[in-house]
Tab-separated table of C-alpha atoms in Angstrom:
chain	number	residue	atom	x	y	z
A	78	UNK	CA	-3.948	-0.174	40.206
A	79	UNK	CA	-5.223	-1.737	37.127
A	80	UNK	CA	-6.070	-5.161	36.890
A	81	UNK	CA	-7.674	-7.143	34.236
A	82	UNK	CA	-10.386	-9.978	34.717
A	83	UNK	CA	-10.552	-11.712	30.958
A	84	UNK	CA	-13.930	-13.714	31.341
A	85	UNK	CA	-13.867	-17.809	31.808
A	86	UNK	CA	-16.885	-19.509	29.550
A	87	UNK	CA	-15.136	-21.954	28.120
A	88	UNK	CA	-14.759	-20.104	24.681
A	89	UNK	CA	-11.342	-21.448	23.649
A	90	UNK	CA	-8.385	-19.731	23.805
A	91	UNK	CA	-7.588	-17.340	26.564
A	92	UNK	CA	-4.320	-18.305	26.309
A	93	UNK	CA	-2.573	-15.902	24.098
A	94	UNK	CA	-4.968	-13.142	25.902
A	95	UNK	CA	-3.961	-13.064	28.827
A	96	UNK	CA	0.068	-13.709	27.852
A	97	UNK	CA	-0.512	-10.443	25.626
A	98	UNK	CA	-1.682	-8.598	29.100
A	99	UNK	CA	1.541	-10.307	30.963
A	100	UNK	CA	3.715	-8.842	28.372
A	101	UNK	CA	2.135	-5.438	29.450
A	102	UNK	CA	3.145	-6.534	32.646
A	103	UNK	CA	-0.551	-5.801	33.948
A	104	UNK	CA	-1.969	-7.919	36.397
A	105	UNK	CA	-4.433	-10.181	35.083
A	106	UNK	CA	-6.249	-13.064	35.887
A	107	UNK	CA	-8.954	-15.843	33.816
A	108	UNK	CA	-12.182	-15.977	36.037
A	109	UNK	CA	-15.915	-17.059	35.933
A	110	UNK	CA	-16.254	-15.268	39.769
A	111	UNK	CA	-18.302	-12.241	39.691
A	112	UNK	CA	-17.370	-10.481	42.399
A	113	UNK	CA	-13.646	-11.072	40.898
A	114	UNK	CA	-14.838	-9.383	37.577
A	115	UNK	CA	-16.703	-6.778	39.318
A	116	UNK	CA	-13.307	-5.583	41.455
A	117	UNK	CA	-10.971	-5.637	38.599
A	118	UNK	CA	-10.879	-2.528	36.743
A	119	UNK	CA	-10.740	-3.956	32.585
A	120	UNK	CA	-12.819	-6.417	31.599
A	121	UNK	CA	-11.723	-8.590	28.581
A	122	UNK	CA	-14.769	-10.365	27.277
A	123	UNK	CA	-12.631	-13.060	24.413
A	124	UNK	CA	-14.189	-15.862	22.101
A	125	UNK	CA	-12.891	-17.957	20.003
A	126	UNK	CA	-15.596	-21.152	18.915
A	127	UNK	CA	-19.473	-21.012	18.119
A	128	UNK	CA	-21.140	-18.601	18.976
A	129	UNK	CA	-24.735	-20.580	19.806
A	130	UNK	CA	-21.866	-23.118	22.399
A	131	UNK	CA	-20.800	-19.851	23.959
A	132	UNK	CA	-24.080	-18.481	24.370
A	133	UNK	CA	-25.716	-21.074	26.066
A	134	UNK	CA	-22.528	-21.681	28.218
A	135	UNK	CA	-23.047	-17.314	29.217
A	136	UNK	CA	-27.123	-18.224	30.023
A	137	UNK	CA	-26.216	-21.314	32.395
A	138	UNK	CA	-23.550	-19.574	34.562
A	139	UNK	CA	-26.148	-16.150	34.436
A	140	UNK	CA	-22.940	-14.618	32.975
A	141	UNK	CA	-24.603	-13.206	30.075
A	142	UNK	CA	-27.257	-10.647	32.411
A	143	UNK	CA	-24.182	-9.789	34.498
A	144	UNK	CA	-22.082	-8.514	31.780
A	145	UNK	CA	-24.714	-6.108	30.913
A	146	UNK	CA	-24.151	-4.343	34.291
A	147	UNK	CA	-20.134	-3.913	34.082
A	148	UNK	CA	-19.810	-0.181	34.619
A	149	UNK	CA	-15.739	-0.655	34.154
A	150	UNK	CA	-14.428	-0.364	30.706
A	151	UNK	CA	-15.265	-4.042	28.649
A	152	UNK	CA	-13.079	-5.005	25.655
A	153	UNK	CA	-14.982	-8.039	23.388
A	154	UNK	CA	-12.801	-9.685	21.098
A	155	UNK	CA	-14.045	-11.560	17.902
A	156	UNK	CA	-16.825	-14.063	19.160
A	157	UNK	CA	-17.144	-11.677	22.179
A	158	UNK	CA	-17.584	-8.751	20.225
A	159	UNK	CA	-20.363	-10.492	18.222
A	160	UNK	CA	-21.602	-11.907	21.561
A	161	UNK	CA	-22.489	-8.006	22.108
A	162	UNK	CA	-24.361	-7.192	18.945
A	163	UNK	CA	-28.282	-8.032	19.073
A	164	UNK	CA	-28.135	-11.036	17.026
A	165	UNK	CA	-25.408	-12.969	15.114
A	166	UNK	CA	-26.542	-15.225	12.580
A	167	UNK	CA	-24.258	-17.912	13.876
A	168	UNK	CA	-26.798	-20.536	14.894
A	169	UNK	CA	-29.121	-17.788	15.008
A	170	UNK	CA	-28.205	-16.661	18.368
A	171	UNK	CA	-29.895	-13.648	20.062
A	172	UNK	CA	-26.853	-11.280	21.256
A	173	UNK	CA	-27.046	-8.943	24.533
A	174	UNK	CA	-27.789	-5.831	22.273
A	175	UNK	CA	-25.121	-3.855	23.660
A	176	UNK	CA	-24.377	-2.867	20.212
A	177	UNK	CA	-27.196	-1.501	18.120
A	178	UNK	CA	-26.306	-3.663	15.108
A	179	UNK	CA	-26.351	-7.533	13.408
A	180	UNK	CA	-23.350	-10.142	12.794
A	181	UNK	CA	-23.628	-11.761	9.286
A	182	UNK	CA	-21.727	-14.686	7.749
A	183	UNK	CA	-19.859	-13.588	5.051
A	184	UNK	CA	-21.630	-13.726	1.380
A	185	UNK	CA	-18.611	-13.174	-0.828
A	186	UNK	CA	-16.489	-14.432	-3.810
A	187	UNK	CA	-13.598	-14.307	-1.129
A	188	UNK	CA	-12.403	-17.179	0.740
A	189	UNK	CA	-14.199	-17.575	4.197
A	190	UNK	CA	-13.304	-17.745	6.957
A	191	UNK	CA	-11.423	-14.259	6.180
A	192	UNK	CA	-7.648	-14.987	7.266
A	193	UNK	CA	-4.927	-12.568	7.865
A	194	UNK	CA	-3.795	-9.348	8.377
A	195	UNK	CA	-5.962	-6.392	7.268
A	196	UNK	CA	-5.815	-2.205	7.600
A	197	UNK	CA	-8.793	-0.908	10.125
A	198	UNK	CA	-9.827	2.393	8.994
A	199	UNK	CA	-10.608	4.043	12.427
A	200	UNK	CA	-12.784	7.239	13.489
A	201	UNK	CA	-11.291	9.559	16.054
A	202	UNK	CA	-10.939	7.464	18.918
A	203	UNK	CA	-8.878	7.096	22.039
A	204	UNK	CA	-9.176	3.236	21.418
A	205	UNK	CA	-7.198	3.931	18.394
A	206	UNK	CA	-5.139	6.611	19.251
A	207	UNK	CA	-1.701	6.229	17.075
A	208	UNK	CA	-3.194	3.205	15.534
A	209	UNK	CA	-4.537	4.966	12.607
A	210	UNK	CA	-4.577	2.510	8.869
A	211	UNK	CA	-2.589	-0.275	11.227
A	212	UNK	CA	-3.093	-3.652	10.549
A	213	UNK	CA	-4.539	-6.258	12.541
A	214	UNK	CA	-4.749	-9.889	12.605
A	215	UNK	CA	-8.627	-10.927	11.555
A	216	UNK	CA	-9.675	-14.596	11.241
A	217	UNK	CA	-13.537	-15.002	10.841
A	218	UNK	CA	-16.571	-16.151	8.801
A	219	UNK	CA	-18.967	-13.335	10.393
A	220	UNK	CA	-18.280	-9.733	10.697
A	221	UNK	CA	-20.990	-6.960	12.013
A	222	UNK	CA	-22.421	-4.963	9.784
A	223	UNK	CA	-21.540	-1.157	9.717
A	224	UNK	CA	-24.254	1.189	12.509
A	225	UNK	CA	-23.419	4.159	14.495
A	226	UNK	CA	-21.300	2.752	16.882
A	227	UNK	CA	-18.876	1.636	14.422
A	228	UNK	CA	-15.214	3.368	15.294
A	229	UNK	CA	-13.158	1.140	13.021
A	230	UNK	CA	-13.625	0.397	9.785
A	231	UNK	CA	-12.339	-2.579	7.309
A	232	UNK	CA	-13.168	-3.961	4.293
A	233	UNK	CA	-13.571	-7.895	2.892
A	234	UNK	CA	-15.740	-7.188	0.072
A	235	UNK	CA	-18.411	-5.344	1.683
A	236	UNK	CA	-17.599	-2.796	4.652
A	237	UNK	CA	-17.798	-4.281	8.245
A	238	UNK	CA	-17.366	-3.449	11.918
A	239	UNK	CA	-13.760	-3.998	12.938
A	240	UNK	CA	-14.092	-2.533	16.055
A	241	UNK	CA	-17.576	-0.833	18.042
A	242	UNK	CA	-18.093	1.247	21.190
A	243	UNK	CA	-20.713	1.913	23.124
A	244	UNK	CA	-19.987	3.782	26.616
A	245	UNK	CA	-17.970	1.732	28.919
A	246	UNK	CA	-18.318	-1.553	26.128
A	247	UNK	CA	-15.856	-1.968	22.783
A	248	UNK	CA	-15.090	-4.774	20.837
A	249	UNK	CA	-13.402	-5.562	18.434
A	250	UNK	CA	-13.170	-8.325	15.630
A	251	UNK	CA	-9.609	-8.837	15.334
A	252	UNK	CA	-6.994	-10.384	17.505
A	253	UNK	CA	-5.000	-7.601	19.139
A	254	UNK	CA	-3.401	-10.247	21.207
A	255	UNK	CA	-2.337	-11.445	18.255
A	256	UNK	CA	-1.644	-8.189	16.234
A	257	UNK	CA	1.812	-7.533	17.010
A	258	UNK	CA	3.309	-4.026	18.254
A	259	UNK	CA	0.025	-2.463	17.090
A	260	UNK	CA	-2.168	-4.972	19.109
A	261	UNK	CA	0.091	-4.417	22.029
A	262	UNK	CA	-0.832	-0.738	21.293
A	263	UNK	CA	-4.691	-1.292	21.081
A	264	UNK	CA	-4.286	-3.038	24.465
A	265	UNK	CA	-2.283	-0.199	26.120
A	266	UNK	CA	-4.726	2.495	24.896
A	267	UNK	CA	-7.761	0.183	26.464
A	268	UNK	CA	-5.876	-0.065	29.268
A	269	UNK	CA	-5.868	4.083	29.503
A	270	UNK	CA	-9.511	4.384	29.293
A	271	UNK	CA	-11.371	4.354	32.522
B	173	UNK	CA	-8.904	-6.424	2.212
B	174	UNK	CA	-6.649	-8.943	3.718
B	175	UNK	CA	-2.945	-8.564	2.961
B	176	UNK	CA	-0.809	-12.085	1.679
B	177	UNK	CA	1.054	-13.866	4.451
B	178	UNK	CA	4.786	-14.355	5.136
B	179	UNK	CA	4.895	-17.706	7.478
B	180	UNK	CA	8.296	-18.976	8.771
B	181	UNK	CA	8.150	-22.660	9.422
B	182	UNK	CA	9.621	-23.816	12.355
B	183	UNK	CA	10.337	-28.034	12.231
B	184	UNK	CA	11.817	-29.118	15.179
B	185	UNK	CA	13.344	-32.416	16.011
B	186	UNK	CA	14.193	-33.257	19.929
B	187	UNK	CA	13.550	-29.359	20.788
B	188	UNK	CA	15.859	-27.849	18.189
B	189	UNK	CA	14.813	-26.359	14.737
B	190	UNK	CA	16.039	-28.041	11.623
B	191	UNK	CA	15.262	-28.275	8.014
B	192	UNK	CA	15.977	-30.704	5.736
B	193	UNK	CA	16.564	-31.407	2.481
B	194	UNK	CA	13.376	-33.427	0.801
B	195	UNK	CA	12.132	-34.252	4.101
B	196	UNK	CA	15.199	-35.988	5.137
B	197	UNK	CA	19.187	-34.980	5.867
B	198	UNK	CA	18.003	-32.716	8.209
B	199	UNK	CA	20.910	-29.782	9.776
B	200	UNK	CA	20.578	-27.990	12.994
B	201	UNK	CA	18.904	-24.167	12.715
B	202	UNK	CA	18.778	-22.836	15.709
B	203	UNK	CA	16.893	-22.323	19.076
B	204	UNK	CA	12.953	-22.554	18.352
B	205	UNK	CA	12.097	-19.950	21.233
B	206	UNK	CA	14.569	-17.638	20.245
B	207	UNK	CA	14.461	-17.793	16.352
B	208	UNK	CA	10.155	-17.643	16.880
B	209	UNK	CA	10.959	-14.198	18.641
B	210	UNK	CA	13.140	-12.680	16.252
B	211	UNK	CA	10.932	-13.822	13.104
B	212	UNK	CA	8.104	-12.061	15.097
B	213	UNK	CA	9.967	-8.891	15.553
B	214	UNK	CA	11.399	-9.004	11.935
B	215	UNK	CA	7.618	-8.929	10.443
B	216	UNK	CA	6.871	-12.390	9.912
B	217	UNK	CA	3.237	-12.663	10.148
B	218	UNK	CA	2.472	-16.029	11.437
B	219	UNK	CA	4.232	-18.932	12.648
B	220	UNK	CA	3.820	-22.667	12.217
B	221	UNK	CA	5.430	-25.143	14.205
B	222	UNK	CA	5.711	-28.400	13.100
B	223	UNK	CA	6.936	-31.406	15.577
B	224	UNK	CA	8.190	-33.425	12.847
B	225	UNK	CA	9.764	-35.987	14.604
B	226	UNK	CA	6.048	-36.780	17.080
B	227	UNK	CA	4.287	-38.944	14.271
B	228	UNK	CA	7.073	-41.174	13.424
B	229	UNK	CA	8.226	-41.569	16.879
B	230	UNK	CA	4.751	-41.688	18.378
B	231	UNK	CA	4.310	-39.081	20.924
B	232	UNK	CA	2.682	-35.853	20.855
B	233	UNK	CA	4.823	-32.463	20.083
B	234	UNK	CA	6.812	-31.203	22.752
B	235	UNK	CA	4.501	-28.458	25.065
B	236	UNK	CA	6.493	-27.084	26.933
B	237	UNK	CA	8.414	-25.371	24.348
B	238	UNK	CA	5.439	-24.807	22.737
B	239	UNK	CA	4.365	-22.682	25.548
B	240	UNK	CA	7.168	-20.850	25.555
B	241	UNK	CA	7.007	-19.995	21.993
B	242	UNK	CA	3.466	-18.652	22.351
B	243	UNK	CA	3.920	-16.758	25.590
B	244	UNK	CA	6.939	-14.559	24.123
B	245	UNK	CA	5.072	-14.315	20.208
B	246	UNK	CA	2.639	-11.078	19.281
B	247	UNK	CA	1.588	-12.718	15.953
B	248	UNK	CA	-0.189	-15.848	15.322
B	249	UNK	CA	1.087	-19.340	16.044
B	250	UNK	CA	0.218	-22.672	14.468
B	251	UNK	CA	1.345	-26.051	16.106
B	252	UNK	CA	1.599	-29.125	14.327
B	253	UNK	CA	2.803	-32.892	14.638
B	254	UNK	CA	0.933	-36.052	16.584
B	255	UNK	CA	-2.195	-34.197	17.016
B	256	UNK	CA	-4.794	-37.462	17.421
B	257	UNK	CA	-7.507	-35.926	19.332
B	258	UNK	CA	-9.571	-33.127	20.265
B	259	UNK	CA	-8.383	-33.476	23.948
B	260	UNK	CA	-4.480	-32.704	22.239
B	261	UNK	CA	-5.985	-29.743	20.688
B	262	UNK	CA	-7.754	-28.849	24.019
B	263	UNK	CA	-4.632	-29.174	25.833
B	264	UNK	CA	-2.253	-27.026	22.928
B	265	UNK	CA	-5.152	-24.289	22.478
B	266	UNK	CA	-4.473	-23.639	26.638
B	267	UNK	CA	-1.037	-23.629	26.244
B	268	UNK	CA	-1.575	-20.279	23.847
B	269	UNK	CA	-1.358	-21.597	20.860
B	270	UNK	CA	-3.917	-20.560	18.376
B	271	UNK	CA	-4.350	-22.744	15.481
B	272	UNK	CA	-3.161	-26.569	15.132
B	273	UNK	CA	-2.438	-28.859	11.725
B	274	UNK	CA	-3.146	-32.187	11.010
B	275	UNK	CA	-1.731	-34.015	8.622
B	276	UNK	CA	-1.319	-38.152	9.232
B	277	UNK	CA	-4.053	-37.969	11.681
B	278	UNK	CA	-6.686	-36.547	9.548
B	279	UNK	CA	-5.938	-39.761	6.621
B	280	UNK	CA	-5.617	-42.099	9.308
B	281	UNK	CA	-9.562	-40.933	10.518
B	282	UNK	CA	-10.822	-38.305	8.706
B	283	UNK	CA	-13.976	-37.593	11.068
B	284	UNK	CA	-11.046	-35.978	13.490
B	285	UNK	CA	-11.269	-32.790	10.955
B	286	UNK	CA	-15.347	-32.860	11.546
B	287	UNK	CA	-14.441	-33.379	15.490
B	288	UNK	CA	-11.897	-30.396	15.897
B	289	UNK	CA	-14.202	-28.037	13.575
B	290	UNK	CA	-16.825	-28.404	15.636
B	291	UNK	CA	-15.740	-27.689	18.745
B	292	UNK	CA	-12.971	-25.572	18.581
B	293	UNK	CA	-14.256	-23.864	14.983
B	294	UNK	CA	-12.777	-24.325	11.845
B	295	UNK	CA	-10.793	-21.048	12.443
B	296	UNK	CA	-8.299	-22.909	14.728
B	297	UNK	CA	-7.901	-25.959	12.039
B	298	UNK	CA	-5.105	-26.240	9.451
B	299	UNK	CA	-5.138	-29.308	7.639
B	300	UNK	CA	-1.305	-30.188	6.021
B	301	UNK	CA	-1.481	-32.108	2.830
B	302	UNK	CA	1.912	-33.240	1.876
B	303	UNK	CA	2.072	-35.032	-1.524
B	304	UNK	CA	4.315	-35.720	-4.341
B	305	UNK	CA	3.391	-35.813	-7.931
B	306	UNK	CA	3.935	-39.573	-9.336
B	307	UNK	CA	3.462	-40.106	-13.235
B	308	UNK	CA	1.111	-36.814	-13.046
B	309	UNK	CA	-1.157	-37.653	-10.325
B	310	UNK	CA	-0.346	-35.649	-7.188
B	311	UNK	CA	-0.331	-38.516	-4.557
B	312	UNK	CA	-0.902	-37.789	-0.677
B	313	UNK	CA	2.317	-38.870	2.004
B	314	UNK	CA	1.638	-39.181	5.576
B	315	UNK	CA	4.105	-39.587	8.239
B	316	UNK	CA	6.885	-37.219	7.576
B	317	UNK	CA	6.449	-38.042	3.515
B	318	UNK	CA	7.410	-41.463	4.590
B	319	UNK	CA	4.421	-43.319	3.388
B	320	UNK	CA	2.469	-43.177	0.404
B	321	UNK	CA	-1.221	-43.139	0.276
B	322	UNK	CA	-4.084	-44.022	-1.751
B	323	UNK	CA	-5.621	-40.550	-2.071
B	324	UNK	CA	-5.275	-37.646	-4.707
B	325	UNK	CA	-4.061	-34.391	-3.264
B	326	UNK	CA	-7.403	-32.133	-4.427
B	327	UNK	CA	-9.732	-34.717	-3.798
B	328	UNK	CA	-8.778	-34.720	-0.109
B	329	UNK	CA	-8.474	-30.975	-0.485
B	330	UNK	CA	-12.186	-30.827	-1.405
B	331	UNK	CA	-13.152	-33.636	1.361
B	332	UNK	CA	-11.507	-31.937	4.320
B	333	UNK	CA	-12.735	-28.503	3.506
B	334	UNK	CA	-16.445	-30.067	3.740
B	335	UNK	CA	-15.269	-31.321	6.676
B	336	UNK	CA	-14.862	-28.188	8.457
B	337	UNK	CA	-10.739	-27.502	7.587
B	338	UNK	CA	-10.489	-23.794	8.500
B	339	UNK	CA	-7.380	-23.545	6.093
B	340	UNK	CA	-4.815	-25.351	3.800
B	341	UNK	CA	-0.972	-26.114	4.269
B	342	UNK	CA	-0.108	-27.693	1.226
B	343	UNK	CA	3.538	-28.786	0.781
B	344	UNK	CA	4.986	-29.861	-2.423
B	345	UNK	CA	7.555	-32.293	-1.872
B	346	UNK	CA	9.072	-32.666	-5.071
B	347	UNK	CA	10.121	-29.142	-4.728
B	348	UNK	CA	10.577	-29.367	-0.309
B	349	UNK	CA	14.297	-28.051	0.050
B	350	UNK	CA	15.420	-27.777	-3.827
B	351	UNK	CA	14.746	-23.986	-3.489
B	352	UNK	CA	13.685	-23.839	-7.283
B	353	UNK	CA	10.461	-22.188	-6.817
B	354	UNK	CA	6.661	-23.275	-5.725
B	355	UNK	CA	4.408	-25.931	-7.113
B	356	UNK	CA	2.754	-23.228	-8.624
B	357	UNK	CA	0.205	-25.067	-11.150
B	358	UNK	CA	-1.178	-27.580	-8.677
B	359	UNK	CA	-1.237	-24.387	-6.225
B	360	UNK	CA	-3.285	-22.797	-8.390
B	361	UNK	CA	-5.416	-25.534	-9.143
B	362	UNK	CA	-5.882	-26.034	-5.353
B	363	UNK	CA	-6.840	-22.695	-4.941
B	364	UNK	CA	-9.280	-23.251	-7.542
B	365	UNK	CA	-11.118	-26.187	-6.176
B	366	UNK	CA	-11.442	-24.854	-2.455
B	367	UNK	CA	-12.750	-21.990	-1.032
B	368	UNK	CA	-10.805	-22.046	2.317
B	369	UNK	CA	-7.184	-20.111	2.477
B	370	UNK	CA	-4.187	-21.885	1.178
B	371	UNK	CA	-0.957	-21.658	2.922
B	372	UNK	CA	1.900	-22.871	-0.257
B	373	UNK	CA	4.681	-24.712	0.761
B	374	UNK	CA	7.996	-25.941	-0.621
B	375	UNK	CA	10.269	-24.570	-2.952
B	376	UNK	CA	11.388	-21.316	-1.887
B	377	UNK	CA	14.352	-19.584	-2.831
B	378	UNK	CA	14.560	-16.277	-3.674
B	379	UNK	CA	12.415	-13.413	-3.384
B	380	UNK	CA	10.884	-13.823	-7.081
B	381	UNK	CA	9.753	-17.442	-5.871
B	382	UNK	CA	7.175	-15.603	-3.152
B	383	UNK	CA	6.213	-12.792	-6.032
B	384	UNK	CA	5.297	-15.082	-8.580
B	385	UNK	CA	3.620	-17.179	-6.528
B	386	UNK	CA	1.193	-14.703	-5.643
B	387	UNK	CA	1.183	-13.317	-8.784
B	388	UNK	CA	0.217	-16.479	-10.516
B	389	UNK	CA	-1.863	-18.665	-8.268
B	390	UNK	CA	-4.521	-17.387	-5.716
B	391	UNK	CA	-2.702	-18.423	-2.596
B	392	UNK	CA	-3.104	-16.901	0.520
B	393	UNK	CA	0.444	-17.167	2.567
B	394	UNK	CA	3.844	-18.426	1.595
B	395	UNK	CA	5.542	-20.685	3.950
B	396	UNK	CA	9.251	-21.380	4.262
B	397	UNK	CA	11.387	-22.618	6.309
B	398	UNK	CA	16.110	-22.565	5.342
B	399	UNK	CA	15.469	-19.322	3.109
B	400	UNK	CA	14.204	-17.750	6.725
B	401	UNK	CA	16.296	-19.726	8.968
B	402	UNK	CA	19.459	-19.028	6.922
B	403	UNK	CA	19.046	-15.466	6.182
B	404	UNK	CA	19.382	-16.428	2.640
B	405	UNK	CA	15.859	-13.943	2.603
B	406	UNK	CA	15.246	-11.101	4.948
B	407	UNK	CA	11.364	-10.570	5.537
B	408	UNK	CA	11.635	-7.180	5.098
B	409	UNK	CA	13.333	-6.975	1.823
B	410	UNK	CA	11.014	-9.843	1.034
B	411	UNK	CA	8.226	-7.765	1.812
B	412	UNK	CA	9.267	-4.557	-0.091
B	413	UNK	CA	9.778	-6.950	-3.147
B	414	UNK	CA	6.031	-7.809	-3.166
B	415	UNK	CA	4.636	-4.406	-2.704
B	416	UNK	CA	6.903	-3.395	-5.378
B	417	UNK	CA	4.496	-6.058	-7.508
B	418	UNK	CA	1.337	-4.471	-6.130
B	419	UNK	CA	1.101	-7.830	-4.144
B	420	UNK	CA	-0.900	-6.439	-0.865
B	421	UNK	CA	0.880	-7.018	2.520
B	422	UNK	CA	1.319	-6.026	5.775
C-alpha cells in the first residue's frame, strides 16, 4: 500500500503538493514525526522559501541527519532538491551532500528568478519514463550545476540540473505538482519506483 | 529556455467571474472553479485570480473558493485582491495557492513587498501595477483603478523590484477591455528597466495582439481575461499562432 509522507519544516507551500498526490488518489499525509516518515513508503522532501530559513529549521528539529537515513524512495522538489546538493550558495548554506554537486544563483542576461514553463532534456530514466522533451513548470533564482548524477537536463543560459538521482534520493527543480498532465506523470512514475 | 506564458485572468466579484469593460460595467462569466478547470485542461499555463471587489469593499478575497480552485488546478495559480499582510499570504499559500499579487497594498506601505519577499521568497510575489497614461506620464491607480496616485508607473516598477517583487503584472488601463491590442511601448520600456518577469495586461483581442506583443516587447506572459472567458480566442489556436512566429511556448 503506498503512502506518501511529504516532510513538515515550515518551507511554504505544501499545499498544492500534497493536493497533486490526492488527485492520484494516493494516501498522503504533511508530517514532522519520524517514525510517520519512516513507515510511509515515498518520501516527498518540498521547499519553497530560503534556503539558509529552511536549513536551520531541518538542524533544530534533527530533521536534516534523519533524512540522510531514508532507505524508501525520496523525491526533493526545488528548495528540497537544492537542500540535497553539498552546498547552495543561497546564504551560503552547507547542503546534506546527497548529491555530489553545487547550487548557484543564476549569472545571466536573463531575467531571474527564471519563470515558466521549460523542456527537461532527460537521460534514460524510469523517473522520466514517457516524459521525454516535456515541459515543466520552473520558478527559481538557483539551479545546480550539471555532475554525474544529473538525469534531466534544461537550459537558462547555461546548462543546469533539472532533475538528479542518487539511489533511493531524486529531486528535482521544477514543480511537478504544478506541471500539469506531465507533472501528474512524473509523480506516478515516482510513485512506481520502490 | 523558458517558453512565453498564456495566463487567463480570473476577476471575481461575490464568487462569480466577471470582466468588465475599463474596470467598470462588469457582466457575469461564469463559475470560477469550473472555468479555472477547463482553462487548465485547455493549456493555459497559469492562472491569476484577482478578488476585485476585496479592496474596495474591505475584506480579504474569498478562500474558500480559492481552495477549491487550487485543489482541482495542475498548473500554477496566482491569488490576488486585499492582501495586507504576510499572515494573509501565510494563510492563502496553505490554502494551495502558489503565488499572490499586490497591488493597493504595496502603495499604501511599500515595506509589505520587502516583508512578503523575505519570508515567503520573492518567487511567490507578484506585484500588479495598474496605471493609466495622463498627458504622457503613465500614472499609478490603486483600488480597482479608482484612485489616482502620485507615482510614475516605472519608477515604482524599479522600486518594488529592489524590494524583492518576484514578478510584474502590469495592466494598461487605457487599453483594459477595448480589445485593441497591448500597451506595447510602455511594455517594452518596462521590460527594459527591470530585470524581473513581466506579466502584460490589457488590451487583448485577437490572436495577432499576443504575437506582436511578444514579438515586439520582451514580456514574459500575456494575460487576459473576456477573449478567454468568451471563447472569442481558443488557447490552442492561440498557441499554434505563436509557434507559427517562432515565439517559444509550451
Amino acid at each position: 500500500m503506498k503512502q506518501v509522507a511529504i516532510i513538515d519544516y515550515g518551507a511554504g507551500n505544501v499545499q498544492s503538493v500534497q493536493f497533486a498526490f490526492e488527485r492520484l488518489g494516493v494516501k498522503n499525509l504533511v508530517t514532522a514525526d519520524k517514525s510517520k516518515i519512516q513507515q510511509a513508503s515515498h518520501v516527498v522532501f518540498p521547499g519553497v522559501g530560503h534556503a539558509k530559513a529552511a536549513k536551520s529549521h531541518l538542524t533544530d528539529t534533527g530533521l536534516i541527519d534523519f533524512i540522510k537515513t531514508l532507505n524508501q524512495p525520496v523525491l526533493g522538489i526545488c528548495l528540497g532538491m537544492q537542500l540535497l546538493c553539498n552546498y547552495t550558495e543561497e546564504g551560503s548554506t552547507e547542503g546534506l551532500r546527497i548529491f555530489d554537486t553545487n547550487v548557484l544563483k543564476f549569472n545571466v542576461d536573463l531575467k531571474v528568478p527564471a519563470v515558466g514553463w521549460a523542456p527537461v532534456n532527460s537521460k534514460d530514466h524510469p523517473l522520466f519514463e514517457n516524459l521525454d522533451n516535456k515541459q515543466f513548470y520552473f520558478v527559481h533564482s538557483y539551479y545546480a550545476e550539471l555532475c554525474e548524477q544529473t538525469i534531466g537536463l534544461a537550459d537558462y543560459q547555461v546548462p543546469y540540473s533539472a532533475a538528479l538521482a542518487n539511489e533511493n534520493f531524486f529531486g528535482v527543480q521544477f514543480h511537478p505538482e504544478r506541471s500539469g498532465v506531465e507533472g501528474q506523470q512524473l509523480l506516478t512514475n515516482f510513485l512506481n519506483l520502490s | 529556455m523558458i517558453s512565453k506564458r498564456i495566463i487567463p485572468c480570473l476577476d471575481i466579484k461575490n464568487g462569480r467571474t466577471v470582466k468588465g469593460v475599463n474596470f467598470v460595467d462588469l457582466k457575469d462569466a461564469g463559475d470560477p472553479v469550473a472555468l479555472a478547470s477547463s482553462y487548465s485542461q485547455k493549456g493555459a499555463d497559469e492562472l491569476v485570480f484577482l478578488d476585485i471587489s476585496a479592496t474596495e469593499e474591505g475584506r480579504g478575497a474569498f478562500e474558500p473558493l480559492i481552495y477549491q480552485v487550487a485543489k482541482s488546478l495542475t498548473i500554477p495559480f496566482t491569488v490576488g485582491g486585499g492582501i495586507r499582510s504576510t499572515e494573509k499570504v501565510s494563510r492563502l499559500l496553505q490554502q494551495g495557492v502558489d503565488k499572490v499579487a499586490i497591488n493597493s497594498s504595496a502603495v499604501k506601505r511599500p515595506v509589505l513587498v520587502s516583508e512578503i519577499a523575505n519570508k515567503f521568497g520573492s518567487q511567490c510575489l507578484v506585484v500588479a501595477i495598474d496605471a493609466k497614461c495622463i498627458d504622457g506620464v503613465w500614472k499609478v491607480h490603486t483600488v480597482g483603478g479608482k484612485q489616482s496616485e502620485a507615482l510614475e508607473l516605472f519608477s515604482w516598477a524599479e522600486e518594488v523590484t529592489d524590494r524583492g517583487a518576484g514578478e510584474l503584472l502590469f495592466t494598461s488601463m487605457d487599453h483594459d477591455g477595448t480589445k485593441a491590442g497591448f500597451a506595447i511601448e510602455a511594455l517594452a520600456e518596462l521590460s527594459s528597466r527591470v530585470n524581473i518577469p513581466i506579466i502584460a495586461s490589457g488590451g487583448a483581442g485577437s490572436i495577432e495582439d499576443f504575437s506582436e506583443l511578444f514579438l515586439k516587447s520582451n514580456v514574459d506572459a500575456a494575460l487576459a481575461a473576456s477573449v478567454f472567458h468568451f471563447s472569442e480566442i481558443e488557447i490552442a489556436e492561440l498557441k499554434d499562432h505563436l509557434r507559427s512566429k517562432n515565439i517559444f511556448v509550451r
